Coordinates of C-alpha atoms and ligand atoms in Angstrom, one line a residue:
M158 CA -43.5 58.8 -60.8
M159 CA -39.9 59.5 -60.3
L160 CA -38.9 61.5 -57.1
T161 CA -36.2 64.1 -57.4
E162 CA -33.6 64.4 -54.8
N163 CA -35.3 67.4 -53.2
E164 CA -38.5 65.5 -52.9
L165 CA -36.9 62.3 -51.6
L166 CA -34.7 63.8 -48.8
P167 CA -37.5 65.4 -46.8
R168 CA -39.3 62.1 -46.9
L169 CA -36.4 60.3 -45.6
G170 CA -36.3 63.0 -42.8
V171 CA -39.8 62.0 -41.9
F172 CA -38.7 58.4 -41.4
K173 CA -35.5 59.4 -39.6
K174 CA -37.1 59.3 -36.2
L175 CA -38.5 55.9 -36.9
I176 CA -35.3 54.3 -38.2
D177 CA -33.3 55.9 -35.4
V178 CA -35.0 53.7 -32.8
L179 CA -34.5 50.5 -34.9
P180 CA -31.8 48.2 -33.5
E181 CA -30.6 47.7 -37.1
F182 CA -27.8 49.1 -39.1
I183 CA -29.1 51.6 -41.7
C184 CA -26.9 53.8 -43.8
L185 CA -27.4 55.6 -47.1
K186 CA -24.4 56.5 -49.4
N187 CA -24.1 58.2 -52.7
R188 CA -22.2 56.9 -55.7
D189 CA -19.0 58.5 -54.3
G190 CA -19.3 56.6 -51.1
E191 CA -20.2 59.7 -49.1
W192 CA -22.7 59.1 -46.2
I193 CA -26.0 60.8 -46.9
E194 CA -28.0 59.5 -44.0
A195 CA -27.4 57.0 -41.2
N196 CA -29.5 55.9 -38.2
E197 CA -28.4 56.2 -34.6
F198 CA -27.4 52.5 -34.4
A199 CA -25.1 52.8 -37.4
L200 CA -23.5 56.0 -36.1
Q201 CA -22.9 54.5 -32.7
V202 CA -21.5 51.2 -33.9
C203 CA -19.0 52.9 -36.3
G204 CA -18.3 55.6 -33.8
V205 CA -19.0 58.3 -36.4
D206 CA -19.6 61.9 -35.3
R207 CA -23.4 62.5 -35.5
C208 CA -23.0 66.3 -36.4
S209 CA -20.4 66.2 -39.2
Y210 CA -20.7 62.8 -40.9
K211 CA -22.9 63.9 -43.8
G212 CA -21.1 64.3 -47.1
K213 CA -18.0 62.4 -46.0
S214 CA -16.8 59.0 -47.2
L215 CA -15.8 56.4 -44.5
N216 CA -12.1 57.2 -44.8
E217 CA -12.8 60.9 -44.2
Q218 CA -14.9 60.2 -41.1
N219 CA -13.5 60.2 -37.7
S220 CA -14.6 56.6 -36.9
L221 CA -13.9 53.3 -35.0
C222 CA -13.4 51.5 -38.3
S223 CA -10.0 50.1 -39.0
E224 CA -7.9 50.8 -42.1
G225 CA -8.6 47.3 -43.3
M226 CA -12.3 47.6 -42.9
I227 CA -12.4 50.9 -44.7
Q228 CA -10.6 49.3 -47.7
R229 CA -12.9 46.3 -47.7
S230 CA -15.9 48.6 -47.5
R231 CA -14.7 50.5 -50.6
K232 CA -14.2 47.2 -52.5
T233 CA -17.6 45.8 -51.6
D234 CA -19.3 49.2 -52.4
K235 CA -17.7 49.0 -55.8
K236 CA -18.9 45.4 -56.3
A237 CA -22.5 46.3 -55.3
W238 CA -22.5 49.2 -57.8
E239 CA -21.1 47.1 -60.5
T240 CA -23.3 44.0 -60.1
G241 CA -26.4 45.6 -58.9
H242 CA -27.0 42.5 -56.7
P243 CA -27.2 42.6 -52.9
I244 CA -23.8 42.0 -51.4
K245 CA -23.6 40.3 -48.1
I246 CA -20.6 41.0 -45.9
Q247 CA -19.5 40.5 -42.3
E248 CA -17.4 43.0 -40.3
E249 CA -16.2 43.3 -36.8
V250 CA -15.9 46.8 -35.3
R251 CA -13.7 47.3 -32.2
Q252 CA -15.5 49.4 -29.7
K253 CA -14.0 52.0 -27.4
D254 CA -14.1 49.6 -24.4
G255 CA -12.2 47.0 -26.4
S256 CA -15.1 44.7 -27.1
Y257 CA -16.1 43.7 -30.7
I258 CA -19.4 44.1 -32.4
Y259 CA -20.0 41.7 -35.3
L260 CA -22.1 43.1 -38.1
E261 CA -23.8 41.3 -41.0
L262 CA -24.4 43.9 -43.7
I263 CA -26.2 43.9 -47.0
K264 CA -25.2 46.5 -49.6
Q265 CA -27.7 47.2 -52.3
A266 CA -27.2 49.7 -55.1
T267 CA -30.2 51.5 -56.5
Y268 CA -30.6 53.2 -59.9
D269 CA -33.1 55.5 -61.5
E270 CA -35.2 54.5 -64.5
E271 CA -32.5 55.4 -66.9
G272 CA -30.0 53.3 -65.0
N273 CA -28.2 56.1 -63.4
P274 CA -26.8 55.4 -59.9
L275 CA -29.0 56.7 -57.1
Y276 CA -28.1 55.4 -53.6
L277 CA -26.3 52.6 -52.0
F278 CA -28.4 51.2 -49.1
V279 CA -26.3 49.6 -46.4
T280 CA -28.5 47.7 -43.9
G281 CA -27.7 45.0 -41.4
R282 CA -27.7 43.7 -37.9
D283 CA -25.7 43.0 -34.9
I284 CA -24.7 39.3 -34.9
T285 CA -22.3 39.3 -32.0
Q286 CA -24.3 36.9 -29.9
H287 CA -24.9 34.6 -32.7
K288 CA -21.2 34.7 -33.5
E289 CA -20.2 33.9 -30.0
K290 CA -22.5 30.9 -30.0
E291 CA -21.0 29.7 -33.2
E292 CA -17.6 30.0 -31.7
E293 CA -18.6 28.1 -28.6
L294 CA -20.0 25.4 -30.8
S295 CA -16.9 25.1 -32.8
V296 CA -14.8 24.9 -29.6
A297 CA -17.2 22.2 -28.4
L298 CA -16.9 20.3 -31.6
E299 CA -13.1 20.6 -31.5
L300 CA -13.1 19.3 -28.0
L301 CA -15.3 16.4 -28.9
E302 CA -13.0 15.6 -31.8
S303 CA -10.0 15.7 -29.5
V304 CA -11.8 13.4 -27.1
L305 CA -12.7 11.0 -29.8
E306 CA -9.2 10.9 -31.2
G307 CA -7.3 11.3 -28.0
T308 CA -8.7 8.3 -26.1
T309 CA -7.4 4.8 -26.3
D310 CA -11.0 3.6 -26.0
A311 CA -12.7 2.6 -29.2
I312 CA -15.7 4.7 -30.0
L313 CA -18.5 3.9 -32.4
I314 CA -21.3 6.3 -33.2
I315 CA -24.5 5.1 -34.9
D316 CA -27.9 6.6 -35.6
T317 CA -31.1 5.2 -34.3
N318 CA -31.3 2.8 -37.3
E319 CA -28.0 1.3 -36.3
S320 CA -26.3 2.8 -39.3
L321 CA -22.7 3.8 -38.7
I322 CA -22.0 7.5 -38.4
R323 CA -18.4 7.3 -37.4
V324 CA -15.7 5.4 -35.6
N325 CA -12.5 6.9 -34.0
H326 CA -8.9 6.0 -34.7
S327 CA -8.7 3.7 -31.6
F328 CA -11.6 1.7 -33.0
E329 CA -9.6 1.1 -36.2
N330 CA -6.7 0.0 -34.1
M331 CA -8.6 -2.2 -31.7
F332 CA -10.6 -4.0 -34.4
G333 CA -8.5 -3.7 -37.5
W334 CA -11.3 -2.2 -39.7
E335 CA -10.8 1.2 -41.3
E336 CA -13.6 3.7 -40.9
H337 CA -14.1 4.1 -44.7
E338 CA -14.5 0.3 -45.1
L339 CA -17.3 0.3 -42.6
L340 CA -18.9 3.5 -43.9
N341 CA -19.2 2.7 -47.6
G342 CA -21.5 -0.2 -46.9
D343 CA -19.1 -3.0 -47.9
I344 CA -18.7 -4.2 -44.3
D345 CA -21.3 -4.1 -41.6
F346 CA -19.8 -3.0 -38.3
H347 CA -21.8 -5.8 -36.6
I348 CA -19.1 -8.1 -37.9
I349 CA -17.2 -7.4 -34.6
I350 CA -19.9 -9.2 -32.6
P351 CA -19.3 -12.9 -32.2
D352 CA -22.3 -15.0 -33.1
E353 CA -23.1 -16.1 -29.6
F354 CA -23.2 -12.5 -28.5
K355 CA -25.5 -11.3 -31.3
A356 CA -28.6 -11.8 -29.3
E357 CA -27.2 -10.0 -26.3
S358 CA -26.2 -7.0 -28.5
K359 CA -29.7 -7.0 -30.0
S360 CA -31.5 -6.9 -26.7
I361 CA -29.2 -4.0 -25.5
M362 CA -29.8 -2.0 -28.7
G363 CA -33.5 -2.6 -28.1
L364 CA -33.3 -1.2 -24.5
L365 CA -31.4 1.8 -25.8
A366 CA -34.0 2.5 -28.4
E367 CA -36.7 2.4 -25.8
G368 CA -34.8 5.1 -24.0
S369 CA -33.5 3.0 -21.1
T370 CA -30.0 3.6 -19.7
V371 CA -27.8 0.6 -20.0
P372 CA -25.0 0.2 -17.5
S373 CA -21.6 -0.8 -18.9
F374 CA -20.9 -4.5 -19.1
E375 CA -18.2 -6.9 -20.0
T376 CA -18.4 -9.2 -23.1
Q377 CA -16.3 -10.3 -26.0
R378 CA -15.8 -9.0 -29.5
V379 CA -13.8 -10.3 -32.4
R380 CA -11.1 -8.5 -34.4
R381 CA -10.5 -8.5 -38.1
D382 CA -7.8 -11.1 -37.7
G383 CA -10.3 -13.4 -35.9
L384 CA -8.8 -12.9 -32.5
R385 CA -11.2 -12.7 -29.6
I386 CA -10.8 -9.8 -27.2
D387 CA -12.5 -9.1 -23.8
V388 CA -14.1 -5.7 -23.8
S389 CA -16.1 -3.6 -21.5
I390 CA -18.7 -1.5 -23.3
S391 CA -20.5 1.6 -22.1
F392 CA -23.3 3.3 -23.9
S393 CA -24.8 6.7 -24.1
A394 CA -27.6 8.2 -26.1
I395 CA -27.0 11.2 -28.4
R396 CA -29.8 13.7 -28.3
N397 CA -30.7 16.7 -30.4
M398 CA -31.4 20.2 -29.1
K399 CA -35.0 19.2 -28.4
G400 CA -33.9 16.2 -26.4
R401 CA -34.9 13.6 -28.9
V402 CA -32.5 10.6 -29.2
I403 CA -30.8 10.7 -32.6
G404 CA -28.1 8.2 -32.1
F405 CA -25.9 6.2 -29.8
C406 CA -22.3 6.3 -28.7
L407 CA -20.7 3.0 -27.8
I408 CA -17.3 3.0 -26.0
Y409 CA -15.2 -0.2 -26.0
R410 CA -12.4 -0.7 -23.6
D411 CA -10.0 -3.6 -24.2
I412 CA -9.8 -5.5 -20.9
T413 CA -8.1 -8.7 -22.3
A414 CA -4.9 -8.2 -20.3
H415 CA -6.9 -7.4 -17.2
K416 CA -9.1 -10.5 -17.7
K417 CA -6.0 -12.6 -18.2
V418 CA -4.6 -11.5 -14.9
E419 CA -7.9 -12.1 -13.3
R420 CA -8.1 -15.6 -14.7
A421 CA -4.5 -16.3 -13.7
L422 CA -5.2 -15.0 -10.2
R423 CA -8.3 -17.2 -9.9
E424 CA -6.3 -20.2 -11.0
S425 CA -3.4 -19.6 -8.6
E426 CA -5.9 -18.9 -5.8
A427 CA -7.5 -22.2 -6.6
K428 CA -4.1 -23.8 -6.4
Y429 CA -3.2 -22.3 -3.1
R430 CA -6.6 -23.1 -1.8
V431 CA -6.0 -26.8 -2.6
I432 CA -2.8 -26.7 -0.7
A433 CA -4.4 -24.9 2.2
E434 CA -7.4 -27.3 2.3
H435 CA -5.2 -30.4 2.4
S436 CA -2.4 -29.2 4.6
K437 CA -1.9 -30.7 8.0
D438 CA -0.7 -27.3 9.2
L439 CA -3.1 -24.7 10.5
I440 CA -3.3 -22.1 7.7
A441 CA -5.2 -18.9 8.4
V442 CA -5.5 -15.5 6.9
A443 CA -6.2 -12.6 9.2
N444 CA -7.0 -9.0 8.4
P445 CA -4.7 -6.3 9.8
S446 CA -6.8 -6.0 13.0
G447 CA -6.3 -9.7 13.7
E448 CA -9.7 -11.1 12.7
L449 CA -9.6 -14.4 10.7
I450 CA -10.9 -14.2 7.2
Y451 CA -9.8 -17.8 6.2
S452 CA -9.0 -20.9 8.2
S453 CA -8.0 -24.3 6.8
P454 CA -10.1 -27.4 7.5
S455 CA -7.1 -28.7 9.5
H456 CA -8.3 -26.6 12.4
E457 CA -10.9 -29.3 13.0
A458 CA -8.5 -32.2 13.1
I459 CA -5.7 -30.5 15.1
L460 CA -7.7 -28.4 17.6
G461 CA -10.9 -30.4 17.7
L462 CA -12.8 -27.2 16.9
T463 CA -15.4 -26.8 14.1
N464 CA -13.9 -25.0 11.2
N465 CA -16.4 -22.2 11.2
L466 CA -14.9 -18.7 10.9
E467 CA -17.3 -17.0 13.1
E468 CA -16.9 -19.7 15.8
L469 CA -13.1 -19.6 15.5
N470 CA -12.9 -15.8 15.7
R471 CA -15.0 -16.1 18.9
I472 CA -13.1 -18.7 20.7
L473 CA -9.6 -19.1 19.2
F474 CA -8.1 -16.3 21.2
S475 CA -9.4 -17.6 24.4
R476 CA -7.5 -20.8 23.7
I477 CA -4.1 -19.2 23.7
H478 CA -2.1 -19.8 26.9
P479 CA -2.4 -16.7 29.1
D480 CA 1.4 -16.6 29.5
D481 CA 1.9 -16.4 25.8
W482 CA -0.5 -13.6 25.1
E483 CA 1.9 -10.8 25.7
F484 CA 4.5 -12.4 23.3
L485 CA 1.9 -12.8 20.6
R486 CA 0.6 -9.4 20.9
A487 CA 4.1 -7.9 20.9
A488 CA 5.1 -10.1 18.0
F489 CA 2.1 -8.9 15.9
M490 CA 2.8 -5.3 16.8
K491 CA 6.4 -5.7 15.7
A492 CA 5.3 -7.4 12.5
R493 CA 2.9 -4.6 11.8
T494 CA 5.5 -1.8 12.2
K495 CA 8.3 -3.7 10.5
K496 CA 6.2 -5.4 7.8
K497 CA 8.4 -8.4 8.0
P498 CA 7.5 -12.1 8.5
F499 CA 8.2 -13.5 11.9
T500 CA 8.2 -16.9 13.8
F501 CA 7.0 -17.6 17.3
E502 CA 5.9 -20.4 19.5
F503 CA 2.8 -20.4 21.6
R504 CA 0.6 -22.8 23.4
L505 CA -3.0 -23.4 22.2
M506 CA -5.6 -25.5 24.0
H507 CA -7.1 -28.5 22.2
Q508 CA -10.9 -28.9 22.6
N509 CA -10.0 -31.7 25.1
G510 CA -8.0 -29.4 27.3
D511 CA -4.5 -30.5 26.3
W512 CA -2.0 -27.9 25.6
L513 CA -0.4 -28.0 22.1
V514 CA 2.8 -26.1 21.3
M515 CA 2.4 -24.4 18.0
E516 CA 5.3 -23.1 15.9
T517 CA 3.9 -20.3 13.8
N518 CA 5.1 -18.3 10.8
A519 CA 3.2 -15.1 10.2
V520 CA 3.8 -13.4 6.9
P521 CA 2.4 -9.9 6.4
V522 CA 0.9 -9.5 2.8
L523 CA 1.5 -6.0 1.5
N524 CA -0.6 -4.3 -1.1
E525 CA 0.8 -2.1 -3.9
W526 CA 1.0 0.9 -1.5
N527 CA 3.1 -1.1 0.9
E528 CA 0.4 -1.3 3.4
I529 CA -0.5 -4.6 5.2
E530 CA -3.5 -6.1 3.6
S531 CA -3.5 -9.3 5.6
F532 CA -1.5 -11.8 7.6
V533 CA -1.0 -15.3 6.4
T534 CA -0.2 -17.6 9.3
I535 CA 1.0 -21.2 9.1
A536 CA 1.1 -22.9 12.4
R537 CA 2.5 -26.4 13.1
D538 CA 1.9 -28.6 16.1
I539 CA 5.3 -29.2 17.5
T540 CA 4.2 -30.6 20.8
A541 CA 5.9 -33.9 20.3
T542 CA 9.2 -32.3 19.3
K543 CA 8.9 -30.0 22.2
E544 CA 8.4 -32.9 24.6
T545 CA 11.5 -34.7 23.3
E546 CA 13.5 -31.5 23.7
E547 CA 12.2 -31.1 27.2
L548 CA 13.2 -34.6 27.9
I549 CA 16.7 -34.0 26.7
R550 CA 16.9 -30.9 28.7
K551 CA 15.8 -32.7 31.8
S552 CA 18.1 -35.6 31.4
E553 CA 21.0 -33.2 30.7
K554 CA 20.0 -31.3 33.8
L555 CA 20.0 -34.4 35.8
S556 CA 23.5 -35.4 34.7
V557 CA 24.7 -31.9 35.5
L558 CA 23.0 -32.1 38.8
G559 CA 24.6 -35.4 39.5
E560 CA 28.0 -33.9 39.0
L561 CA 27.1 -30.8 41.0
A562 CA 25.8 -33.0 43.8
A563 CA 29.2 -34.7 44.1
G564 CA 30.9 -31.3 44.4
V565 CA 28.3 -30.2 46.9
A566 CA 28.7 -33.3 49.0
H567 CA 32.4 -32.6 49.1
E568 CA 31.7 -29.1 50.1
I569 CA 29.3 -30.1 52.8
R570 CA 31.5 -32.7 54.3
N571 CA 34.2 -30.1 55.4
P572 CA 31.8 -27.9 57.4
L573 CA 30.1 -31.0 58.7
T574 CA 33.3 -32.3 60.1
S575 CA 34.0 -29.0 61.8
L576 CA 30.5 -28.8 63.1
I577 CA 30.8 -32.3 64.7
G578 CA 34.1 -31.2 66.2
F579 CA 32.6 -27.9 67.6
A580 CA 29.5 -29.7 68.9
Q581 CA 31.8 -32.0 70.9
L582 CA 33.9 -29.0 72.1
L583 CA 30.7 -27.2 73.2
K584 CA 29.9 -30.0 75.6
E585 CA 33.1 -29.4 77.5
T586 CA 33.5 -25.6 77.1
D587 CA 32.8 -22.8 79.5
E588 CA 30.2 -20.1 78.8
A589 CA 32.6 -17.5 77.4
M590 CA 33.7 -19.6 74.5
K591 CA 30.3 -21.0 73.7
D592 CA 29.1 -17.9 71.9
K593 CA 32.1 -17.9 69.7
Y594 CA 31.7 -21.6 68.8
V595 CA 28.0 -21.2 68.2
G596 CA 28.7 -18.3 65.9
I597 CA 31.1 -20.3 63.8
M598 CA 28.7 -23.2 63.7
L599 CA 25.8 -21.0 62.5
T600 CA 28.0 -19.6 59.7
E601 CA 28.9 -23.1 58.5
L602 CA 25.3 -24.3 58.7
K603 CA 24.1 -21.3 56.7
R604 CA 26.7 -22.1 54.1
I605 CA 25.4 -25.7 53.8
N606 CA 21.9 -24.4 53.7
D607 CA 22.7 -22.0 50.9
I608 CA 24.4 -24.6 48.7
V609 CA 21.8 -27.2 49.2
G610 CA 19.1 -24.6 48.6
E611 CA 20.7 -23.5 45.4
L612 CA 20.9 -27.1 44.2
M613 CA 17.3 -27.8 45.0
L614 CA 16.2 -24.7 43.2
V615 CA 17.9 -25.8 40.0
A616 CA 16.8 -29.4 40.4
K617 CA 13.2 -28.6 41.1
P618 CA 11.0 -29.0 38.1
Q619 CA 9.3 -25.8 37.3
A620 CA 6.6 -24.7 34.9
V621 CA 7.9 -22.6 32.0
H622 CA 6.9 -19.2 33.2
F623 CA 8.2 -15.9 31.9
E624 CA 8.7 -13.1 34.4
Y625 CA 11.0 -10.2 35.1
S626 CA 14.1 -11.4 37.0
S627 CA 17.4 -9.9 38.0
L628 CA 20.4 -11.2 36.0
E629 CA 22.9 -10.3 38.6
D630 CA 21.0 -12.4 41.3
M631 CA 20.9 -15.3 38.9
L632 CA 24.6 -15.2 38.1
Q633 CA 25.5 -14.9 41.8
S634 CA 23.6 -18.0 42.7
V635 CA 25.1 -19.9 39.8
I636 CA 28.6 -18.8 40.9
R637 CA 27.8 -20.0 44.5
L638 CA 26.9 -23.4 43.1
L639 CA 30.0 -23.8 41.0
D640 CA 32.5 -22.1 43.3
T641 CA 33.5 -25.2 45.1
Q642 CA 34.5 -27.0 41.9
A643 CA 36.3 -23.9 40.8
I644 CA 38.3 -23.5 44.0
I645 CA 39.3 -27.2 43.9
K646 CA 40.8 -26.5 40.4
N647 CA 42.4 -23.3 41.6
I648 CA 40.0 -21.2 39.5
E649 CA 38.7 -17.8 40.5
I650 CA 35.3 -16.7 39.1
K651 CA 35.1 -12.9 38.8
L652 CA 31.8 -11.1 38.2
K653 CA 31.8 -7.6 36.7
T654 CA 28.5 -5.9 35.9
D655 CA 27.6 -2.5 34.5
K656 CA 25.6 -0.2 36.8
D657 CA 21.8 -0.4 36.6
I658 CA 21.3 -3.6 34.8
P659 CA 17.5 -3.8 34.3
S660 CA 15.5 -7.0 35.0
I661 CA 14.9 -9.1 31.9
Y662 CA 11.8 -11.0 30.9
C663 CA 12.8 -14.6 31.1
V664 CA 12.3 -18.1 32.6
E665 CA 14.7 -17.8 35.5
N666 CA 15.5 -21.5 35.9
Q667 CA 16.3 -21.9 32.3
L668 CA 18.7 -19.0 32.3
K669 CA 20.4 -20.5 35.4
Q670 CA 20.7 -23.8 33.5
L671 CA 22.3 -21.9 30.6
F672 CA 24.9 -20.2 32.8
I673 CA 25.7 -23.4 34.8
N674 CA 26.4 -25.2 31.5
L675 CA 28.6 -22.5 30.1
L676 CA 30.5 -22.0 33.4
K677 CA 30.9 -25.7 33.9
N678 CA 32.4 -26.0 30.4
S679 CA 34.9 -23.2 31.2
I680 CA 35.9 -24.8 34.5
E681 CA 36.3 -28.2 32.8
A682 CA 38.5 -26.6 30.2
M683 CA 40.9 -25.1 32.7
D684 CA 43.2 -27.7 34.1
Q685 CA 46.0 -25.2 35.0
G686 CA 43.8 -23.0 37.1
G687 CA 43.3 -19.3 36.3
V688 CA 40.5 -16.7 36.1
I689 CA 37.0 -16.9 34.6
T690 CA 35.6 -13.5 34.0
L691 CA 31.9 -12.9 33.8
T692 CA 31.0 -9.5 32.4
V693 CA 27.4 -8.1 32.1
M694 CA 27.0 -5.2 29.8
K695 CA 23.9 -3.1 29.1
K696 CA 23.1 -2.2 25.5
K697 CA 20.1 -0.5 24.0
G698 CA 17.2 -2.9 24.5
S699 CA 19.5 -5.8 25.3
I700 CA 22.0 -7.2 27.7
T701 CA 25.2 -9.0 26.8
I702 CA 26.8 -11.5 29.1
R703 CA 30.4 -12.5 28.4
I704 CA 32.1 -15.6 29.9
E705 CA 35.8 -15.5 29.3
D706 CA 38.0 -18.4 30.4
Q707 CA 41.7 -19.2 30.2
G708 CA 41.1 -22.8 29.3
S709 CA 42.3 -25.1 26.5
G710 CA 40.2 -23.3 23.8
I711 CA 38.3 -24.9 20.9
P712 CA 39.9 -25.6 17.5
K713 CA 38.4 -23.3 14.7
E714 CA 36.8 -26.1 12.7
R715 CA 35.0 -27.3 15.8
I716 CA 33.4 -24.0 16.7
E717 CA 30.8 -24.5 14.0
K718 CA 29.8 -27.8 15.5
L719 CA 29.1 -26.5 18.9
G720 CA 25.5 -27.0 19.8
E721 CA 25.1 -30.1 17.8
P722 CA 23.9 -32.9 20.1
F723 CA 26.4 -35.6 21.3
Y724 CA 29.5 -33.6 20.2
T725 CA 31.9 -33.9 23.2
T726 CA 35.6 -34.2 23.7
K727 CA 35.2 -35.4 27.3
E728 CA 35.4 -38.9 28.6
K729 CA 32.2 -38.6 30.6
G730 CA 30.7 -35.8 28.6
T731 CA 27.2 -35.9 27.2
G732 CA 27.6 -33.5 24.4
L733 CA 24.2 -32.1 25.2
G734 CA 25.1 -29.1 27.3
L735 CA 25.6 -26.6 24.5
M736 CA 22.6 -27.9 22.6
V737 CA 20.4 -27.1 25.6
C738 CA 22.1 -23.7 25.8
Y739 CA 21.2 -22.9 22.2
K740 CA 17.6 -23.9 22.7
I741 CA 17.3 -21.8 25.8
V742 CA 18.8 -18.7 24.1
K743 CA 16.5 -19.2 21.1
E744 CA 13.4 -19.4 23.3
H745 CA 14.5 -16.1 24.9
Y746 CA 14.9 -14.6 21.4
G747 CA 18.6 -14.0 22.1
S748 CA 21.8 -15.1 20.4
I749 CA 25.0 -16.9 21.4
S750 CA 28.4 -16.9 19.9
F751 CA 31.8 -18.4 20.6
E752 CA 35.3 -17.0 20.1
S753 CA 38.3 -19.1 21.0
E754 CA 42.0 -19.5 20.7
E755 CA 43.6 -22.8 21.4
D756 CA 45.6 -22.9 24.7
R757 CA 44.5 -19.3 25.4
G758 CA 40.9 -19.6 26.2
T759 CA 37.3 -19.2 25.1
T760 CA 34.9 -16.4 25.2
V761 CA 31.2 -17.1 25.0
Q762 CA 28.9 -14.2 24.4
V763 CA 25.2 -14.4 25.1
K764 CA 22.9 -11.5 24.0
L765 CA 19.4 -11.4 25.5
P766 CA 16.8 -8.8 24.7
I767 CA 15.4 -7.2 27.9
Y768 CA 11.9 -7.7 26.5
P769 CA 11.9 -10.3 23.6
F770 CA 9.6 -8.3 21.3
S771 CA 10.4 -4.8 22.2
V772 CA 10.1 -2.8 19.0
V773 CA 13.6 -1.4 18.7
Ligands
LIG890 P1 30.0 -31.7 27.2 O1 30.4 -30.6 28.1 O2 29.2 -32.8 27.8 O3 31.2 -32.3 26.4 P2 28.9 -29.6 25.8 O4 27.8 -29.5 24.8 O5 28.7 -28.7 27.0 O6 29.1 -31.1 26.1 O7 30.2 -29.1 25.1 C1 30.6 -29.8 23.9 C2 32.1 -29.6 23.7 O8 32.4 -28.3 23.3 C3 32.9 -30.0 24.8 O9 33.2 -31.4 24.9 C4 34.2 -29.2 24.5 O10 35.0 -29.9 23.7 C5 33.7 -28.0 23.8 N1 33.7 -26.8 24.7 C6 32.6 -26.2 25.1 N2 32.9 -25.2 25.9 C7 34.2 -25.1 26.0 C8 35.1 -24.1 26.6 N3 34.7 -23.1 27.3 N4 36.5 -24.4 26.4 C9 36.9 -25.4 25.6 N5 36.0 -26.3 25.0 C10 34.7 -26.1 25.2
LIG891 MG1 29.2 -29.3 29.1

């Protein structure tokens, strides 16, 4: 039975309440596109006025639908009427708050039995959430793609049957095979595995298939051109939504260059090790806090200690001479801050109790961030050399002393003569004059005592011992010793010092020897008499002593030779004086320089640090 419009509408009214609560889009239009009925959802989504929508087509409605949507709707309505098939469309409707609701709608035209058009049913649902998911997925896929193609690592994706799914561009570059060649079945991707690694690869795929996680590891693969490359491979399983493993992703990183460096490093390390192991020098590597991390076997032969790192770390420091400790510590501090190599000498005790003098080069090794990673120290036993040097110094001192003694004897004879005279006088003199004579005698005796004392002091062998001493006192006693000789030659020695000259850390007797040698040279160069000026100046962290004479001077070409042993222009000279001077200055971490003009005079400048390792 065919229902008339009048019969149908009330029936629809009955269902109205029901369809209003449905969260679906339901709308009924006539052939002219006018809305006949719509449920609450449809009205709300389209923003159509509930009281006045009936009998109006979409473009006549006051709605949220855009112009484009209205036009598209008209077109799809037409299509639905013409074809009689359900037409599926998607639309987005912008809501008042700016958000969008995506609709999936189906339009179905209905006809009466004679084929006359009845109604167009428009039904559908809100697919906003679905749409968002889809978008998220496509973003994720895009991301994945950009990772695949953006990385320089080669990526291979296979399913659980080890059939290739895809490779990325870097894979093609790394191995030389194109993706399509591997995909169309001509070439099996396993071709990149060298024969001897096939078993290894198989066992790993087995582990993966069992569901175990496999850590990345290093192996070799072969390229299309036959070249072997070192690779590090990492694996991950690909799972579906339900968590089931559906494939594997293999990531290859080319570590050939890295391996090459590693191999070269190992080879060069081996080379250096051979050198260190066979060297007669003590070679050691210490970490920045001074703890040894390597020591060469030579420690055994030279120090008589077992070459055991733990043992060495425990006792080596206690074998350093207590007087050298401070130098060493300061030297290391300086090297640490300046990050520069340095050389120093120190004494180390042999297992048998002998002291060895070690000349040591310490080189800080910097890492790529310019931080000290370790110190390499190379120490050489220079005890024998030192002993020869010491011998030279002593014999030179003796010859200087011999000359000095002659001067002193001369100096002593004069006061002695007067003392004898006064003693005789005293016998015959009355009480009043006695006091005066005794006074004169005491002055002369004191002078003799001073000079002899000074001579004894220099002559006396003393242990090398660093301590803080006053430069001014040292210079004054040196002048006292040499004054006699100077006066005989009509030379005046003047001493000028800056105010507040600080004490310096030195071996006093050695510095005296240094100044005696320099002053003696000046005196010997001045046959016409004149003035020798000693000037002491204070600089930041150091003191400069200048000795300026008015002697014969030194020819330019000879200045370079000064300090070489046995170079002398004097008949009775030894040519060792200046050599000893250079050594003494070096041991005090100072410097010495000469300036001279022939027939005008010579100026010697000695610069000494107040504290040899003060970090300036
Ligand atoms: P020596 O005094 O025994 O000759 P030195 O090593 O003390 O040995 O000095 C080496 C040489 O340097 C001297 O022979 C002399 O020619 C030269 N010389 C050193 N100091 C002076 C000086 N102040 N004036 C001129 N010549 C000097
Ligand atoms: Mg001399």
